Amino acid sequence: MTDSLSFAFSPLVPWPLLAACAALALGLMVLGLWRRARGSLLRLLVAVLLLAALANPVARREERAELPDIAVMVVDDSLSQGIGQRRQQAEAAETALREKLAAIDNLDIRVIRAGKPEAGQAERDEGTRLYSALSLALSDLPRHRLAGSILVTDGQVHDLPEPEAMADVALAPVHVLLTGQPGERDRRLVVQNAPTFGMVNQDLTVTLRVDDTGAVPGETAELRFRQQDVGEQTIVASVGRELTIPFKLRRAGRSLLEFEVAPIGTELTPLNNRVALSVNGVRDRLRVLLVTGEAHTGERVWRNLLKADPNVDLVHFTILRPPDKQDGTPIRELSLIAFPIRELFELKLNEFDLIIFDRYRRRGILPSSYFENIANYVARGGALLEVSGPAYATPLSLYRTPLAEIFPGRPTGQVRTEPFRPRLTETGRRHPVTAGLPGAGPADGTPNWGQWFRAISVEALRGETLLQTPQGEPLMILDRVDKGRIAQIYSDQIWLWSRGFEGGGPQAELLRRMAHWSMKEPDLEEESLRASAQGGRIEIERRSLKPRDAPVSVTGPDGREEKLPLIERGNGIASNALPVERPGIYRIRDGELETVTTVGAVNPQEFADPRATASVLKPLTDASQGSSRWLRDGLPDIRMIEKPTRATPRDAAGRNWIGLYRQHDFVVTGLHLTPLALPLAVLATVLAALMLMWRRESR
């Protein structure tokens, strides 16, 4: 508590009236002096006394309570502070600074931890926003009480404005205490250009650059490139130069590309040595060969389904000669266009993505060698879909050809002709081709779709049976053959669903899924592990034909491993979400299945240059008359100094100390006014002056 004495006026009349009276008195005095009137000076004395009495001078004594100054300390809690011993340095400095500031009289402390990414911030890649945190902290503080700011950081700040926009923060000194070490070295991988999608089996490229802050000219680095479903290769890259890596997408859908540059011995962090890219593969046009063994009602189901897809290039042939036609007409004359069997099944067979046999039977049109070509085509990675008609149970069956080696179902020679409703097997309820089909009903109930009237009895040799008859006989089997796939439907009655018989059924969806599974659509893989990052968490989904209780393993960018249990969601899918804060590459593993996902940007600002530096914040320290120093050199002393002026300039930091301003702000708790012009004394003086003036003028 302090007192302050000052002098002021408390006029008895308004100031304009008092000024008018003063002007009138001055005018009369000048007139009297000009006319040399006697008593002019006495009149002036009387006027001055009267004006002074009206102005009412007072002695003003204030009782003041001094307000404490405020010091703001901002501690960088960003991800780059986790490098080396930086976080330990920052925590030790924060503890010591709190003690030093608390020991200073009349000083309040505000401590803010900033820079830690919030949920979703990693995806936005805003870097370390330390200046914004400081500006926000100062926004609700009275600036005339601000003693100064202290930043404990590695110096990598990404939201610093232009110097002219720092005026509000630079009203008091800003001192920077740097964690880390000067002269640090780091190597990182930068993606210059990368595609987000590409055509399958077309040449694509990724442009990268290996940066090394301490590399010598001509230095090289080992770069490992891994492509999903392809393998790994090692490339020697020149440091500081762009490197173009060619690749091809082997399948449609999402493909993962991983790049990793070998670290150096003094590496600051390996987090910026790895990059994962997701490239979506797109097929140019799917080439489908549909061979219909005979004209029948269900023929249009396949044709309409495939023709409705603009991405499908359909080649369709129908064998027009019926079994009972015995008039001797040559086969070549039964069609306006000759069936180009050699061109299709020998020369251009590998150009097709899918081959469909619809109710085809052996008639001598295709020789045995062509069926061998088809079997080899499937083994090399092709897709075959066979829709069986009644002939599959006869000696004219395709099972009597070399295709028997790859067919998953062997005919028993019987054909069921009673009405029935197809049912999903236990596997079918989990397989992506049939899981969630509308109308399937509960596992122990009856489906809501229409009936079929014919099924070819087969014995399942291998593969996965997805549909079955009420008696448990297979209706649809999917199987993998080496690199290719094959699917068989043991009924030609699916067209009844497309006609809406008894309410119909999901024939379009089922056939579409089956065709795309045959062509290796990634979303229809029965055993798969997927992960995607969004909203500050990683969504993990596992699809499997069998329930699994084992948790998945999640390895973060810092190498720490975490187990995450997955929750069964039905239809063969188990999923869960893992909250994450650190940007980078996360690797998820479930037995033999493995995938990766990237949280944040491909080239995050936080690790673009993780070296500790004072250069980024130098404009702020210069504008505020502050300073920068390394914590490794010791914590400086803190002094309270008077705010410099033009007349008395002074430094705000020294060799081993930093300064904060004493602002001397206060609030008035009491006010005492003492009049200096006593009314009786002024009145007596005026009367005496008037009598003296009357006496002088009466002579």
XYZ file of C-alpha atoms in Angstrom:
699
model
C 0.000 0.000 0.000
C 1.486 3.400 -1.024
C 0.389 7.061 -1.005
C 0.652 9.536 -3.865
C 0.300 13.352 -3.489
C -0.725 15.515 -6.426
C -2.472 18.838 -7.071
C -5.608 19.402 -9.081
C -8.583 21.774 -9.515
C -12.168 21.158 -8.538
C -13.955 24.213 -10.083
C -17.095 25.596 -8.446
C -18.484 26.620 -11.842
C -18.104 24.994 -15.230
C -14.765 25.500 -16.925
C -16.242 27.355 -19.936
C -17.838 29.940 -17.635
C -14.609 30.268 -15.681
C -12.682 30.791 -18.912
C -15.144 33.464 -20.055
C -14.718 35.323 -16.752
C -10.947 35.139 -17.071
C -11.106 36.507 -20.620
C -13.359 39.370 -19.489
C -11.039 40.246 -16.597
C -8.031 40.181 -18.892
C -9.779 42.467 -21.378
C -10.709 45.019 -18.699
C -7.132 45.001 -17.359
C -5.677 45.628 -20.807
C -8.172 48.446 -21.395
C -7.320 50.010 -18.027
C -3.602 49.850 -18.648
C -4.014 51.318 -22.125
C -6.008 54.264 -20.665
C -3.606 54.500 -17.712
C -6.447 54.200 -15.267
C -5.538 54.276 -11.640
C -5.915 50.990 -9.670
C -5.684 48.657 -12.704
C -3.195 46.343 -11.015
C -5.362 46.141 -7.899
C -8.334 45.221 -10.069
C -6.198 42.497 -11.685
C -5.286 41.161 -8.236
C -8.946 41.033 -7.223
C -9.868 39.226 -10.471
C -7.108 36.673 -10.009
C -8.166 35.983 -6.434
C -11.783 35.523 -7.481
C -10.869 33.225 -10.381
C -8.576 31.175 -8.122
C -11.367 30.819 -5.602
C -13.763 29.649 -8.333
C -11.152 27.174 -9.711
C -10.902 25.687 -6.204
C -7.364 24.173 -6.184
C -7.067 21.033 -4.042
C -4.330 18.716 -2.789
C -5.070 15.132 -4.030
C -3.747 12.249 -1.940
C -4.350 8.718 -3.319
C -3.998 5.451 -1.442
C -2.746 2.895 -3.994
C -2.524 -0.916 -3.974
C 0.153 -2.143 -6.400
C -0.948 -4.935 -8.763
C 1.371 -7.872 -9.443
C 3.041 -8.161 -12.811
C 2.316 -11.233 -14.933
C 4.873 -13.548 -16.522
C 3.725 -16.114 -19.101
C 5.621 -19.372 -19.589
C 4.802 -21.531 -22.637
C 6.145 -25.096 -22.603
C 6.367 -26.837 -25.982
C 4.637 -30.226 -25.756
C 4.779 -31.042 -29.474
C 5.826 -34.399 -30.893
C 9.299 -33.207 -31.867
C 9.966 -32.622 -28.180
C 10.006 -36.390 -27.794
C 13.323 -36.566 -29.674
C 16.289 -37.459 -27.516
C 16.318 -35.752 -24.096
C 14.320 -32.703 -25.149
C 11.240 -33.495 -23.111
C 13.310 -34.182 -20.007
C 15.134 -30.871 -20.540
C 11.810 -29.035 -20.875
C 10.334 -30.613 -17.737
C 13.425 -29.813 -15.678
C 13.453 -26.232 -16.978
C 9.742 -25.812 -16.222
C 10.223 -26.946 -12.612
C 13.217 -24.656 -12.062
C 11.523 -21.658 -13.699
C 8.446 -22.082 -11.546
C 10.642 -21.902 -8.445
C 12.591 -18.874 -9.667
C 9.474 -16.940 -10.688
C 7.643 -17.827 -7.489
C 10.495 -16.338 -5.469
C 10.022 -12.913 -7.082
C 7.750 -10.568 -5.145
C 4.623 -9.205 -6.726
C 4.774 -11.479 -9.789
C 2.061 -13.837 -11.008
C 2.881 -16.820 -13.234
C 0.808 -18.265 -16.066
C 2.051 -21.637 -17.396
C 0.708 -23.002 -20.689
C 1.516 -26.325 -22.341
C 1.012 -26.081 -26.085
C 1.854 -27.831 -29.324
C 0.360 -31.219 -28.493
C -1.848 -32.294 -31.425
C -5.525 -32.594 -30.644
C -7.927 -35.109 -32.181
C -7.941 -34.642 -35.943
C -5.105 -32.085 -35.932
C -2.588 -34.606 -37.239
C -4.699 -35.013 -40.374
C -4.705 -31.244 -40.892
C -0.904 -31.134 -40.452
C -0.769 -27.733 -38.769
C 2.616 -28.364 -37.171
C 3.598 -26.775 -33.841
C 1.295 -23.820 -33.115
C 3.206 -22.191 -30.256
C 2.745 -18.548 -31.239
C -1.042 -18.969 -31.432
C -1.064 -20.433 -27.923
C 0.974 -17.495 -26.595
C -1.219 -14.941 -28.358
C -4.365 -16.608 -27.011
C -2.966 -16.595 -23.463
C -2.188 -12.884 -23.693
C -5.574 -11.994 -25.144
C -7.325 -12.036 -21.744
C -4.478 -10.398 -19.797
C -4.142 -6.645 -19.147
C -1.185 -5.705 -21.327
C -0.009 -2.983 -18.904
C 0.725 -5.750 -16.366
C 2.649 -8.050 -18.737
C 6.205 -8.502 -17.502
C 7.315 -10.808 -20.310
C 7.093 -14.309 -21.784
C 9.372 -17.346 -21.633
C 9.144 -20.090 -24.276
C 10.631 -23.512 -23.536
C 10.837 -25.165 -26.964
C 13.086 -26.750 -29.566
C 12.474 -23.721 -31.775
C 10.465 -25.508 -34.471
C 7.345 -23.320 -34.588
C 5.103 -23.302 -37.670
C 2.593 -20.511 -37.028
C 4.864 -17.458 -36.673
C 3.292 -14.432 -38.417
C 5.022 -11.589 -40.208
C 7.049 -9.231 -37.934
C 4.536 -6.399 -38.318
C 1.807 -8.638 -36.865
C 3.729 -9.316 -33.646
C 3.070 -5.954 -31.976
C 0.607 -7.245 -29.371
C 2.916 -10.042 -28.240
C 6.109 -7.953 -28.420
C 4.976 -5.380 -25.795
C 7.227 -7.163 -23.283
C 10.379 -9.265 -23.806
C 9.965 -12.808 -25.150
C 12.815 -15.108 -24.108
C 13.350 -18.514 -25.770
C 15.002 -21.375 -23.885
C 15.972 -24.042 -26.391
C 15.935 -27.781 -25.782
C 18.109 -30.141 -27.792
C 21.643 -29.523 -29.034
C 23.070 -27.111 -31.600
C 24.412 -28.621 -34.808
C 22.112 -31.660 -34.873
C 21.942 -33.892 -37.972
C 18.933 -35.690 -39.414
C 18.014 -37.647 -42.523
C 14.504 -37.715 -43.924
C 12.535 -38.965 -46.893
C 10.497 -36.455 -48.899
C 7.785 -37.401 -51.404
C 7.951 -34.980 -54.311
C 5.239 -36.485 -56.470
C 3.046 -39.565 -56.061
C -0.124 -40.775 -57.811
C -3.302 -41.397 -55.862
C -4.648 -43.814 -58.470
C -3.441 -45.589 -61.569
C -4.423 -48.100 -64.182
C -3.719 -51.738 -63.410
C -0.580 -53.074 -65.165
C 0.313 -49.598 -66.436
C 3.666 -47.916 -65.746
C 3.506 -45.503 -62.790
C 6.202 -43.542 -60.951
C 6.878 -42.032 -57.530
C 9.379 -39.181 -57.163
C 11.288 -39.049 -53.876
C 14.216 -37.173 -52.391
C 16.502 -38.114 -49.501
C 17.474 -35.032 -47.468
C 20.370 -35.063 -45.027
C 21.318 -31.900 -43.146
C 24.904 -33.050 -42.661
C 25.606 -35.003 -45.828
C 28.737 -34.478 -47.876
C 28.531 -34.026 -51.654
C 28.058 -37.319 -53.467
C 26.826 -39.224 -50.419
C 24.355 -42.056 -51.073
C 21.726 -43.778 -48.953
C 20.070 -47.179 -49.092
C 16.364 -46.983 -49.894
C 14.014 -49.962 -49.430
C 10.830 -50.097 -51.494
C 8.041 -52.538 -50.558
C 4.909 -53.008 -52.645
C 1.923 -54.955 -51.395
C 1.598 -58.367 -53.059
C 4.804 -57.767 -55.049
C 7.815 -57.794 -52.720
C 10.750 -55.645 -51.648
C 13.643 -54.098 -53.533
C 16.661 -52.078 -52.450
C 17.703 -48.915 -54.297
C 20.796 -46.761 -53.881
C 19.712 -43.095 -53.797
C 21.889 -39.987 -54.035
C 21.298 -37.682 -51.077
C 19.680 -34.383 -52.052
C 18.695 -35.486 -55.561
C 15.302 -36.492 -56.873
C 14.792 -40.196 -57.479
C 12.046 -41.578 -59.724
C 10.914 -45.120 -58.895
C 8.741 -46.974 -61.440
C 6.125 -49.523 -60.401
C 2.964 -51.248 -61.599
C -0.262 -52.006 -59.803
C -0.984 -55.717 -59.986
C -4.644 -55.562 -59.004
C -7.600 -53.223 -58.740
C -8.344 -51.482 -55.471
C -6.062 -50.125 -52.785
C -2.374 -51.020 -52.930
C 0.200 -49.988 -50.335
C 3.655 -48.683 -51.197
C 6.253 -48.367 -48.426
C 9.545 -46.497 -48.682
C 12.233 -46.478 -46.003
C 15.665 -44.891 -46.093
C 18.425 -46.331 -43.919
C 19.139 -44.139 -40.869
C 22.515 -42.627 -40.068
C 24.419 -43.148 -36.843
C 23.503 -39.755 -35.366
C 19.894 -39.869 -36.548
C 17.596 -37.575 -34.566
C 14.478 -39.617 -35.273
C 13.563 -42.453 -37.652
C 9.964 -41.204 -37.890
C 10.676 -39.180 -41.028
C 12.684 -41.981 -42.667
C 9.569 -43.933 -43.666
C 6.691 -43.107 -45.969
C 3.603 -45.167 -46.805
C 1.454 -44.357 -49.826
C -1.926 -45.730 -50.821
C -2.559 -45.956 -54.566
C -5.928 -47.033 -55.872
C -5.735 -49.377 -58.840
C -8.326 -48.952 -61.586
C -8.924 -51.386 -64.399
C -9.191 -49.895 -67.877
C -12.051 -52.125 -69.015
C -12.864 -55.596 -67.777
C -12.869 -58.046 -70.668
C -15.376 -60.822 -70.091
C -15.976 -63.823 -72.347
C -19.468 -65.338 -71.953
C -20.118 -68.637 -73.698
C -23.709 -69.881 -73.487
C -24.058 -73.552 -74.287
C -27.622 -73.227 -75.567
C -30.284 -70.592 -75.863
C -32.392 -70.541 -72.686
C -34.492 -68.170 -70.591
C -31.729 -67.349 -68.108
C -29.240 -66.359 -70.799
C -30.277 -62.716 -70.639
C -29.588 -62.528 -66.896
C -25.851 -62.684 -67.455
C -25.911 -60.576 -70.582
C -28.002 -57.793 -69.030
C -25.878 -57.788 -65.864
C -22.602 -57.474 -67.718
C -23.829 -55.059 -70.387
C -25.200 -52.740 -67.701
C -21.671 -52.141 -66.391
C -19.895 -49.534 -68.586
C -16.508 -50.836 -67.393
C -17.150 -54.293 -68.831
C -16.215 -55.175 -72.387
C -18.381 -58.237 -73.080
C -17.772 -60.856 -75.759
C -20.783 -63.208 -75.891
C -21.315 -66.328 -77.969
C -24.301 -68.700 -77.857
C -24.218 -72.231 -79.256
C -27.396 -72.290 -81.331
C -27.521 -75.954 -82.352
C -29.965 -77.708 -79.982
C -29.242 -81.301 -78.859
C -32.122 -82.774 -80.812
C -31.226 -81.142 -84.133
C -30.198 -84.042 -86.390
C -30.781 -82.652 -89.914
C -27.149 -82.847 -90.939
C -26.629 -79.081 -91.168
C -22.930 -78.259 -90.630
C -22.213 -76.457 -87.371
C -20.426 -73.609 -89.175
C -23.657 -72.744 -91.010
C -25.830 -72.378 -87.892
C -24.576 -68.850 -87.147
C -24.041 -65.763 -89.239
C -20.724 -65.264 -87.433
C -18.355 -68.204 -87.120
C -17.352 -69.129 -83.578
C -13.648 -68.014 -83.489
C -12.556 -70.777 -81.125
C -8.861 -70.646 -82.011
C -8.663 -66.888 -81.621
C -10.543 -66.908 -78.313
C -9.120 -69.970 -76.586
C -5.587 -69.964 -77.919
C -4.432 -66.618 -79.260
C -6.273 -64.095 -77.056
C -7.268 -66.187 -74.059
C -4.999 -64.321 -71.644
C -6.540 -60.972 -72.605
C -9.778 -61.835 -70.782
C -10.286 -61.041 -67.101
C -13.167 -63.493 -66.686
C -14.541 -66.457 -68.621
C -18.134 -67.589 -68.014
C -19.572 -70.906 -69.183
C -23.374 -70.767 -68.941
C -25.078 -74.198 -69.340
C -22.277 -75.350 -71.613
C -21.963 -79.027 -72.608
C -19.390 -80.928 -74.590
C -20.356 -81.061 -78.264
C -17.045 -81.423 -79.989
C -16.826 -77.700 -80.725
C -13.948 -77.104 -78.329
C -11.147 -79.687 -78.480
C -9.610 -81.017 -75.298
C -6.474 -78.905 -75.760
C -8.530 -75.711 -75.444
C -9.949 -76.835 -72.129
C -6.367 -77.432 -71.036
C -5.584 -73.854 -72.082
C -8.450 -72.624 -69.903
C -7.222 -74.642 -66.909
C -3.731 -73.198 -67.362
C -5.215 -69.712 -67.780
C -6.905 -70.050 -64.374
C -3.740 -71.366 -62.717
C -1.789 -68.358 -64.017
C -4.237 -65.925 -62.412
C -7.365 -65.959 -64.560
C -10.976 -66.285 -63.416
C -13.552 -68.874 -64.440
C -17.251 -68.930 -63.587
C -19.330 -71.985 -64.494
C -23.130 -72.042 -64.246
C -24.173 -75.669 -64.462
C -27.192 -76.905 -66.314
C -28.636 -80.452 -66.348
C -25.849 -81.531 -68.709
C -23.324 -81.236 -65.862
C -24.732 -84.490 -64.461
C -24.379 -86.312 -67.800
C -21.452 -87.684 -69.832
C -21.520 -84.376 -71.755
C -20.486 -82.532 -68.597
C -17.546 -80.169 -68.565
C -16.318 -82.295 -65.698
C -15.371 -84.837 -68.362
C -12.768 -82.426 -69.731
C -9.357 -81.276 -68.390
C -11.316 -78.652 -66.412
C -12.077 -81.389 -63.863
C -8.643 -80.722 -62.358
C -9.752 -77.282 -61.226
C -13.507 -77.776 -60.655
C -14.308 -77.831 -56.895
C -17.509 -79.906 -57.294
C -17.814 -83.420 -58.744
C -21.271 -84.355 -60.172
C -22.994 -87.381 -58.725
C -25.170 -87.876 -61.799
C -28.416 -86.798 -60.120
C -30.576 -83.735 -60.755
C -33.099 -82.554 -58.152
C -36.248 -81.020 -59.632
C -38.390 -80.317 -56.572
C -38.928 -76.669 -55.499
C -36.581 -75.326 -52.826
C -35.181 -72.091 -51.470
C -31.366 -71.701 -51.514
C -29.856 -71.241 -48.061
C -26.650 -69.644 -46.900
C -24.173 -71.926 -45.218
C -22.373 -70.869 -42.045
C -19.406 -69.944 -44.197
C -21.690 -68.141 -46.632
C -22.906 -65.847 -43.854
C -19.321 -64.685 -43.347
C -18.012 -64.725 -46.921
C -18.078 -61.226 -48.533
C -19.715 -62.621 -51.693
C -22.856 -63.707 -49.842
C -22.666 -62.029 -46.399
C -25.509 -59.620 -45.770
C -27.531 -60.539 -48.858
C -31.039 -59.113 -48.429
C -33.665 -61.736 -47.684
C -31.241 -64.364 -46.345
C -33.119 -64.515 -43.038
C -31.719 -65.832 -39.745
C -29.377 -68.808 -39.578
C -32.108 -71.113 -38.285
C -34.921 -69.660 -40.425
C -36.176 -69.773 -43.982
C -34.937 -67.227 -46.566
C -37.393 -64.665 -47.901
C -36.402 -65.009 -51.548
C -38.157 -67.035 -54.263
C -37.854 -70.761 -54.984
C -35.720 -72.579 -57.553
C -36.783 -75.813 -59.220
C -33.584 -77.528 -60.301
C -30.261 -78.330 -58.659
C -27.421 -80.548 -59.893
C -26.225 -82.846 -57.161
C -22.449 -82.562 -56.604
C -19.847 -83.644 -54.106
C -17.717 -80.765 -52.790
C -14.044 -81.635 -53.275
C -12.494 -78.363 -52.126
C -13.228 -74.662 -51.837
C -15.864 -72.858 -49.800
C -19.544 -73.778 -50.118
C -21.617 -70.598 -49.745
C -25.095 -71.708 -50.902
C -26.759 -75.050 -50.325
C -30.076 -76.806 -50.747
C -32.317 -77.526 -47.745
C -30.852 -81.058 -47.828
C -27.334 -79.610 -47.353
C -26.071 -80.239 -50.905
C -23.788 -77.554 -52.425
C -25.350 -74.935 -54.695
C -22.400 -72.562 -55.033
C -18.697 -73.197 -54.397
C -15.829 -70.719 -54.652
C -12.234 -71.895 -54.818
C -8.710 -70.663 -55.496
C -6.536 -72.460 -58.051
C -2.880 -71.449 -57.772
C -2.961 -67.744 -58.721
C -6.482 -67.833 -60.181
C -10.036 -68.343 -58.977
C -13.028 -70.409 -59.959
C -16.698 -70.262 -58.999
C -19.481 -72.747 -59.769
C -23.261 -72.457 -59.428
C -24.976 -75.853 -59.592
C -28.338 -74.587 -60.861
C -29.563 -72.672 -63.886
C -32.610 -71.274 -62.064
C -31.200 -67.977 -60.741
C -32.997 -66.174 -63.565
C -36.244 -66.742 -61.622
C -35.058 -64.145 -59.087
C -34.532 -61.574 -61.841
C -38.102 -62.147 -63.047
C -39.465 -61.530 -59.536
C -40.876 -65.026 -59.116
C -42.311 -65.324 -55.569
C -40.752 -61.989 -54.719
C -37.502 -62.687 -56.529
C -34.126 -62.446 -54.852
C -30.772 -60.594 -54.867
C -29.577 -62.168 -58.108
C -27.944 -58.977 -59.472
C -26.011 -58.324 -56.256
C -24.987 -61.968 -55.888
C -23.788 -62.330 -59.451
C -21.986 -58.985 -59.347
C -20.142 -59.923 -56.149
C -19.254 -63.357 -57.468
C -17.886 -61.979 -60.738
C -15.821 -59.307 -58.973
C -14.515 -61.818 -56.418
C -13.383 -63.984 -59.309
C -11.471 -60.979 -60.669
C -9.793 -60.398 -57.267
C -11.657 -57.298 -56.128
C -9.852 -56.353 -52.845
C -13.086 -55.449 -51.044
C -14.337 -58.999 -51.558
C -11.330 -60.805 -50.090
C -12.559 -63.347 -47.541
C -9.424 -63.043 -45.383
C -8.396 -59.416 -45.111
C -7.113 -56.817 -42.684
C -7.788 -53.128 -43.313
C -6.945 -49.974 -41.425
C -7.737 -46.327 -42.012
C -6.913 -43.207 -40.009
C -9.563 -40.574 -39.396
C -10.555 -38.186 -36.629
C -7.572 -38.891 -34.393
C -8.011 -42.654 -34.372
C -7.288 -45.733 -36.468
C -10.261 -47.806 -37.598
C -9.233 -51.472 -37.914
C -11.398 -54.080 -39.644
C -10.686 -57.774 -39.958
C -12.712 -60.069 -42.190
C -12.429 -63.814 -41.737
C -14.424 -66.914 -42.521
C -13.931 -68.156 -38.965
C -14.468 -66.275 -35.692
C -11.191 -65.284 -34.074
C -10.545 -64.078 -30.541
C -6.915 -63.102 -30.984
C -6.221 -59.359 -30.794
C -4.340 -57.540 -33.531
C -0.906 -56.057 -32.963
C -0.501 -52.318 -33.654
C 3.053 -50.999 -33.921
C 3.344 -47.226 -33.786
C 5.885 -44.993 -35.524
C 7.998 -44.989 -32.355
C 8.262 -48.800 -32.407
C 5.983 -49.432 -29.433
C 3.564 -52.333 -29.860
C 0.008 -52.428 -28.553
C -2.563 -55.224 -28.580
C -6.076 -54.306 -29.649
C -8.990 -56.787 -29.331
C -11.520 -56.732 -32.156
C -15.275 -56.922 -31.626
C -17.427 -59.163 -33.850
C -19.878 -57.061 -35.867
C -21.489 -59.856 -37.880
C -21.139 -60.945 -41.521
C -17.585 -62.099 -40.837
C -16.373 -58.652 -39.793
C -14.641 -57.773 -36.525
C -13.542 -54.200 -35.898
C -12.390 -51.692 -33.334
C -10.820 -48.245 -33.130
C -7.563 -47.131 -31.523
C -7.080 -43.459 -30.501
C -3.719 -42.099 -31.665
C -1.894 -38.822 -31.244
C 1.457 -39.303 -32.937
C 1.545 -38.902 -36.737
C 3.446 -41.434 -38.779
C 3.155 -44.983 -40.065
C 1.249 -47.553 -38.021
C 1.690 -51.243 -38.826
C -1.162 -53.623 -37.996
C -0.535 -57.357 -37.921
C -2.866 -60.310 -37.414
C -1.007 -63.550 -37.895
C 0.019 -63.674 -41.552
C -2.108 -60.663 -42.452
C -0.440 -57.273 -42.279
C -1.317 -53.754 -43.346
C -0.127 -50.222 -42.688
C -1.798 -46.852 -42.475
C -0.468 -43.326 -42.211
C -1.723 -40.847 -39.623
C -1.238 -37.280 -40.742
C 0.376 -35.940 -43.877
C 2.888 -37.817 -46.003
C 5.502 -35.130 -45.257
C 4.397 -33.738 -41.838
C 5.654 -30.296 -40.869
C 6.466 -31.518 -37.374
C 9.286 -33.707 -38.667
C 10.139 -31.861 -41.878
C 13.177 -30.454 -40.063
C 13.294 -31.700 -36.455
C 16.595 -29.978 -35.597
C 16.482 -27.597 -32.645
C 17.099 -24.039 -33.829
C 16.845 -20.413 -32.700
C 16.467 -18.974 -36.184
C 12.712 -19.560 -36.507
C 11.811 -17.507 -33.417
C 14.501 -14.850 -33.945
C 12.073 -12.301 -35.488
C 9.907 -12.541 -32.359
C 12.788 -12.183 -29.891
C 14.221 -9.259 -31.882
C 10.861 -7.459 -32.034
C 10.338 -7.814 -28.269
C 13.941 -7.100 -27.197
C 14.107 -10.678 -25.895
C 16.783 -13.360 -26.195
C 17.455 -17.006 -27.115
C 19.766 -19.425 -25.326
C 20.340 -23.180 -25.041
C 19.223 -24.992 -21.924
C 22.289 -27.213 -22.161
C 24.324 -24.119 -21.112
C 22.332 -23.830 -17.883
C 19.190 -22.041 -16.745
C 19.630 -18.233 -16.606
C 18.767 -16.023 -13.633
C 15.627 -13.898 -13.798
C 15.722 -10.181 -12.993
C 12.961 -7.600 -12.756
C 14.005 -4.454 -14.637
C 12.433 -1.090 -15.352
C 10.769 -0.722 -18.701
C 13.176 1.050 -21.060
C 12.351 4.378 -22.638
C 14.014 6.511 -25.257
C 15.672 8.507 -22.535
C 16.764 5.459 -20.534
C 17.365 2.498 -22.873
C 18.466 -0.785 -21.305
C 18.953 -4.420 -22.288
C 16.375 -7.061 -21.322
C 18.940 -9.882 -21.145
C 22.556 -10.416 -20.245
C 25.241 -13.082 -20.273
C 23.576 -15.298 -17.679
C 20.271 -13.575 -16.974
C 16.996 -12.636 -18.607
C 14.858 -9.662 -17.644
C 11.165 -9.078 -17.058
C 9.587 -5.621 -16.876
C 8.321 -3.986 -13.688
C 5.127 -2.347 -14.891
C 4.135 -0.699 -11.551
C 0.450 -1.023 -12.219
C -1.930 -0.221 -9.330
C -5.504 0.349 -8.225
C -6.660 3.319 -6.099
C -8.171 2.157 -2.798
C -8.666 5.604 -1.189
C -8.833 9.294 -2.202
C -8.449 12.428 -0.008
C -9.020 15.983 -1.388
C -7.815 19.014 0.638
C -8.912 22.501 -0.653
C -6.010 24.951 -0.909
C -8.097 28.115 -1.324
C -9.945 28.610 2.003
C -13.204 30.509 1.382
C -12.936 32.927 4.365
C -9.316 33.729 3.648
C -10.043 34.393 -0.020
C -13.054 36.544 0.903
C -11.021 38.570 3.415
C -8.256 39.094 0.889
C -10.686 40.220 -1.789
C -12.390 42.679 0.599
C -9.020 44.068 1.661
C -8.026 44.520 -1.962
C -11.344 46.257 -2.745
C -10.949 48.687 0.228
C -7.379 49.452 -0.810
C -8.525 50.071 -4.344
C -11.414 52.351 -3.147
C -9.044 54.327 -0.905
C -6.576 54.854 -3.718
C -9.193 55.951 -6.216
C -11.025 58.232 -3.733
C -8.034 60.574 -3.407
